[in-house]
Amino acid sequence: MNKPDPIHSEDIREQLEDYFYQALEVELLLRLFPDDEDTICQIVDLLVDTCATKRRMLRIAGDDKPAEVVRSRLKKLNADHIRFVLNSLAENATPVRNMKQYLLVSLYNAPTTMNLHYQNLTNHDFAHGSRKAG
């Protein structure tokens, strides 16, 4: 009796896919990062899978979080966050055992870590540039 309605589930997935394609400006990302097309598509798939889940709790970085909190955070992502995650993936030289979980954590944390990351780079460049000038 409580079986999920496959037609309704597909509607939700399709709506989420449309939402993320627009919110993340996927067409623009694909033009800017043509070599990362597979990764960008995998990111969208992961976001859709995560937001469409019926589970009440989701594991993020070893912590169980309410699915609504995770959905809310993921729906705040934009193209800048995806560019940040793509750059972070490209810079990572450490082997990743669970790429799906690593990517989900990266996406979940992007809104809170992106600005700090760029501020840190700016501070480093400014300090490094200051030493050269002096």
PDB file of C-alpha atoms in Angstrom:
ATOM      1  CA  MET A   1       0.000   0.000   0.000  1.00  0.00           C
ATOM      2  CA  ASN A   2       2.802   2.444   0.807  1.00  0.00           C
ATOM      3  CA  LYS A   3       4.815   1.677  -2.295  1.00  0.00           C
ATOM      4  CA  PRO A   4       6.176   4.820  -3.920  1.00  0.00           C
ATOM      5  CA  ASP A   5       4.348   5.883  -7.036  1.00  0.00           C
ATOM      6  CA  PRO A   6       6.950   5.489  -9.826  1.00  0.00           C
ATOM      7  CA  ILE A   7       5.242   8.081 -12.009  1.00  0.00           C
ATOM      8  CA  HIS A   8       5.189  10.626  -9.164  1.00  0.00           C
ATOM      9  CA  SER A   9       8.827   9.812  -8.302  1.00  0.00           C
ATOM     10  CA  GLU A  10       9.851  10.416 -11.920  1.00  0.00           C
ATOM     11  CA  ASP A  11       8.016  13.761 -11.895  1.00  0.00           C
ATOM     12  CA  ILE A  12       9.944  14.842  -8.793  1.00  0.00           C
ATOM     13  CA  ARG A  13      13.245  13.719 -10.304  1.00  0.00           C
ATOM     14  CA  GLU A  14      12.477  15.564 -13.538  1.00  0.00           C
ATOM     15  CA  GLN A  15      11.529  18.713 -11.619  1.00  0.00           C
ATOM     16  CA  LEU A  16      14.718  18.528  -9.570  1.00  0.00           C
ATOM     17  CA  GLU A  17      16.814  17.984 -12.684  1.00  0.00           C
ATOM     18  CA  ASP A  18      15.223  21.020 -14.346  1.00  0.00           C
ATOM     19  CA  TYR A  19      15.730  23.038 -11.170  1.00  0.00           C
ATOM     20  CA  PHE A  20      19.441  22.202 -10.901  1.00  0.00           C
ATOM     21  CA  TYR A  21      20.082  22.708 -14.619  1.00  0.00           C
ATOM     22  CA  GLN A  22      18.738  26.242 -14.275  1.00  0.00           C
ATOM     23  CA  ALA A  23      20.092  27.110 -10.811  1.00  0.00           C
ATOM     24  CA  LEU A  24      23.589  25.842 -11.636  1.00  0.00           C
ATOM     25  CA  GLU A  25      23.600  27.308 -15.144  1.00  0.00           C
ATOM     26  CA  VAL A  26      24.671  23.928 -16.501  1.00  0.00           C
ATOM     27  CA  GLU A  27      24.726  25.125 -20.132  1.00  0.00           C
ATOM     28  CA  LEU A  28      27.222  27.850 -19.167  1.00  0.00           C
ATOM     29  CA  LEU A  29      29.320  25.432 -17.101  1.00  0.00           C
ATOM     30  CA  LEU A  30      29.479  22.999 -20.025  1.00  0.00           C
ATOM     31  CA  ARG A  31      30.753  25.801 -22.290  1.00  0.00           C
ATOM     32  CA  LEU A  32      33.311  26.966 -19.703  1.00  0.00           C
ATOM     33  CA  PHE A  33      34.456  23.449 -18.744  1.00  0.00           C
ATOM     34  CA  PRO A  34      33.944  21.197 -21.786  1.00  0.00           C
ATOM     35  CA  ASP A  35      36.482  18.670 -20.463  1.00  0.00           C
ATOM     36  CA  ASP A  36      34.429  18.303 -17.258  1.00  0.00           C
ATOM     37  CA  GLU A  37      31.122  17.441 -18.937  1.00  0.00           C
ATOM     38  CA  ASP A  38      30.959  13.987 -17.310  1.00  0.00           C
ATOM     39  CA  THR A  39      31.725  15.412 -13.877  1.00  0.00           C
ATOM     40  CA  ILE A  40      29.140  18.182 -14.252  1.00  0.00           C
ATOM     41  CA  CYS A  41      26.505  15.620 -15.272  1.00  0.00           C
ATOM     42  CA  GLN A  42      27.487  13.405 -12.332  1.00  0.00           C
ATOM     43  CA  ILE A  43      27.148  16.388  -9.992  1.00  0.00           C
ATOM     44  CA  VAL A  44      23.624  17.078 -11.263  1.00  0.00           C
ATOM     45  CA  ASP A  45      22.724  13.375 -10.942  1.00  0.00           C
ATOM     46  CA  LEU A  46      24.062  13.272  -7.378  1.00  0.00           C
ATOM     47  CA  LEU A  47      22.135  16.418  -6.433  1.00  0.00           C
ATOM     48  CA  VAL A  48      18.927  14.994  -7.920  1.00  0.00           C
ATOM     49  CA  ASP A  49      19.443  11.609  -6.215  1.00  0.00           C
ATOM     50  CA  THR A  50      20.148  13.248  -2.874  1.00  0.00           C
ATOM     51  CA  CYS A  51      17.245  15.689  -3.013  1.00  0.00           C
ATOM     52  CA  ALA A  52      14.775  13.052  -4.278  1.00  0.00           C
ATOM     53  CA  THR A  53      15.548  10.552  -1.526  1.00  0.00           C
ATOM     54  CA  LYS A  54      12.775   9.461   0.797  1.00  0.00           C
ATOM     55  CA  ARG A  55      15.227   8.997   3.668  1.00  0.00           C
ATOM     56  CA  ARG A  56      14.747  11.282   6.652  1.00  0.00           C
ATOM     57  CA  MET A  57      18.434  11.411   7.565  1.00  0.00           C
ATOM     58  CA  LEU A  58      21.484  11.645   5.305  1.00  0.00           C
ATOM     59  CA  ARG A  59      25.112  11.032   6.205  1.00  0.00           C
ATOM     60  CA  ILE A  60      27.348  13.998   5.436  1.00  0.00           C
ATOM     61  CA  ALA A  61      31.017  13.846   6.465  1.00  0.00           C
ATOM     62  CA  GLY A  62      30.272  11.127   9.008  1.00  0.00           C
ATOM     63  CA  ASP A  63      27.349  12.990  10.601  1.00  0.00           C
ATOM     64  CA  ASP A  64      23.675  12.164  10.182  1.00  0.00           C
ATOM     65  CA  LYS A  65      21.812  15.279   9.121  1.00  0.00           C
ATOM     66  CA  PRO A  66      18.094  15.769   8.508  1.00  0.00           C
ATOM     67  CA  ALA A  67      17.397  15.302   4.802  1.00  0.00           C
ATOM     68  CA  GLU A  68      15.499  18.620   4.700  1.00  0.00           C
ATOM     69  CA  VAL A  69      18.594  20.480   5.943  1.00  0.00           C
ATOM     70  CA  VAL A  70      20.735  18.799   3.281  1.00  0.00           C
ATOM     71  CA  ARG A  71      18.163  19.532   0.543  1.00  0.00           C
ATOM     72  CA  SER A  72      17.948  23.160   1.604  1.00  0.00           C
ATOM     73  CA  ARG A  73      21.729  23.610   1.512  1.00  0.00           C
ATOM     74  CA  LEU A  74      22.085  21.853  -1.860  1.00  0.00           C
ATOM     75  CA  LYS A  75      19.333  23.973  -3.384  1.00  0.00           C
ATOM     76  CA  LYS A  76      21.367  27.088  -2.546  1.00  0.00           C
ATOM     77  CA  LEU A  77      24.175  26.015  -4.891  1.00  0.00           C
ATOM     78  CA  ASN A  78      24.915  28.083  -7.982  1.00  0.00           C
ATOM     79  CA  ALA A  79      27.389  27.982 -10.870  1.00  0.00           C
ATOM     80  CA  ASP A  80      30.134  29.614  -8.763  1.00  0.00           C
ATOM     81  CA  HIS A  81      29.878  26.811  -6.206  1.00  0.00           C
ATOM     82  CA  ILE A  82      30.150  24.183  -8.940  1.00  0.00           C
ATOM     83  CA  ARG A  83      33.199  25.937 -10.419  1.00  0.00           C
ATOM     84  CA  PHE A  84      34.732  25.954  -6.929  1.00  0.00           C
ATOM     85  CA  VAL A  85      34.049  22.216  -6.507  1.00  0.00           C
ATOM     86  CA  LEU A  86      35.434  21.442  -9.997  1.00  0.00           C
ATOM     87  CA  ASN A  87      38.613  23.394  -9.181  1.00  0.00           C
ATOM     88  CA  SER A  88      38.908  21.674  -5.812  1.00  0.00           C
ATOM     89  CA  LEU A  89      38.560  18.271  -7.460  1.00  0.00           C
ATOM     90  CA  ALA A  90      41.250  19.191  -9.994  1.00  0.00           C
ATOM     91  CA  GLU A  91      43.632  20.344  -7.226  1.00  0.00           C
ATOM     92  CA  ASN A  92      43.102  17.298  -5.012  1.00  0.00           C
ATOM     93  CA  ALA A  93      46.078  14.938  -5.219  1.00  0.00           C
ATOM     94  CA  THR A  94      44.926  12.629  -2.426  1.00  0.00           C
ATOM     95  CA  PRO A  95      43.261   9.318  -3.351  1.00  0.00           C
ATOM     96  CA  VAL A  96      39.526   9.333  -2.592  1.00  0.00           C
ATOM     97  CA  ARG A  97      38.004   6.053  -1.437  1.00  0.00           C
ATOM     98  CA  ASN A  98      34.339   7.009  -1.731  1.00  0.00           C
ATOM     99  CA  MET A  99      34.054   9.560  -4.531  1.00  0.00           C
ATOM    100  CA  LYS A 100      30.268   9.879  -4.240  1.00  0.00           C
ATOM    101  CA  GLN A 101      30.459  10.764  -0.544  1.00  0.00           C
ATOM    102  CA  TYR A 102      33.470  13.056  -1.122  1.00  0.00           C
ATOM    103  CA  LEU A 103      31.611  14.894  -3.871  1.00  0.00           C
ATOM    104  CA  LEU A 104      28.448  15.181  -1.769  1.00  0.00           C
ATOM    105  CA  VAL A 105      30.429  16.639   1.147  1.00  0.00           C
ATOM    106  CA  SER A 106      32.206  19.055  -1.210  1.00  0.00           C
ATOM    107  CA  LEU A 107      28.876  20.238  -2.615  1.00  0.00           C
ATOM    108  CA  TYR A 108      27.261  20.461   0.837  1.00  0.00           C
ATOM    109  CA  ASN A 109      30.170  22.519   2.200  1.00  0.00           C
ATOM    110  CA  ALA A 110      30.721  24.705  -0.886  1.00  0.00           C
ATOM    111  CA  PRO A 111      28.430  27.552   0.238  1.00  0.00           C
ATOM    112  CA  THR A 112      30.272  27.880   3.549  1.00  0.00           C
ATOM    113  CA  THR A 113      33.829  27.206   2.425  1.00  0.00           C
ATOM    114  CA  MET A 114      34.089  28.897  -0.985  1.00  0.00           C
ATOM    115  CA  ASN A 115      34.369  32.478   0.284  1.00  0.00           C
ATOM    116  CA  LEU A 116      36.814  31.460   3.029  1.00  0.00           C
ATOM    117  CA  HIS A 117      38.948  29.652   0.461  1.00  0.00           C
ATOM    118  CA  TYR A 118      39.123  32.657  -1.863  1.00  0.00           C
ATOM    119  CA  GLN A 119      39.805  35.003   1.077  1.00  0.00           C
ATOM    120  CA  ASN A 120      42.669  32.743   2.138  1.00  0.00           C
ATOM    121  CA  LEU A 121      44.119  32.811  -1.390  1.00  0.00           C
ATOM    122  CA  THR A 122      43.810  36.594  -1.501  1.00  0.00           C
ATOM    123  CA  ASN A 123      45.493  36.945   1.895  1.00  0.00           C
ATOM    124  CA  HIS A 124      48.304  34.633   0.790  1.00  0.00           C
ATOM    125  CA  ASP A 125      48.812  36.486  -2.494  1.00  0.00           C
ATOM    126  CA  PHE A 126      48.746  39.850  -0.731  1.00  0.00           C
ATOM    127  CA  ALA A 127      51.266  38.713   1.886  1.00  0.00           C
ATOM    128  CA  HIS A 128      53.445  37.096  -0.748  1.00  0.00           C
ATOM    129  CA  GLY A 129      53.276  40.193  -2.949  1.00  0.00           C
ATOM    130  CA  SER A 130      54.057  42.443   0.028  1.00  0.00           C
ATOM    131  CA  ARG A 131      57.299  40.577   0.714  1.00  0.00           C
ATOM    132  CA  LYS A 132      58.411  40.951  -2.899  1.00  0.00           C
ATOM    133  CA  ALA A 133      57.765  44.686  -2.835  1.00  0.00           C
ATOM    134  CA  GLY A 134      59.653  45.179   0.424  1.00  0.00           C
TER     135      GLY A 134
END
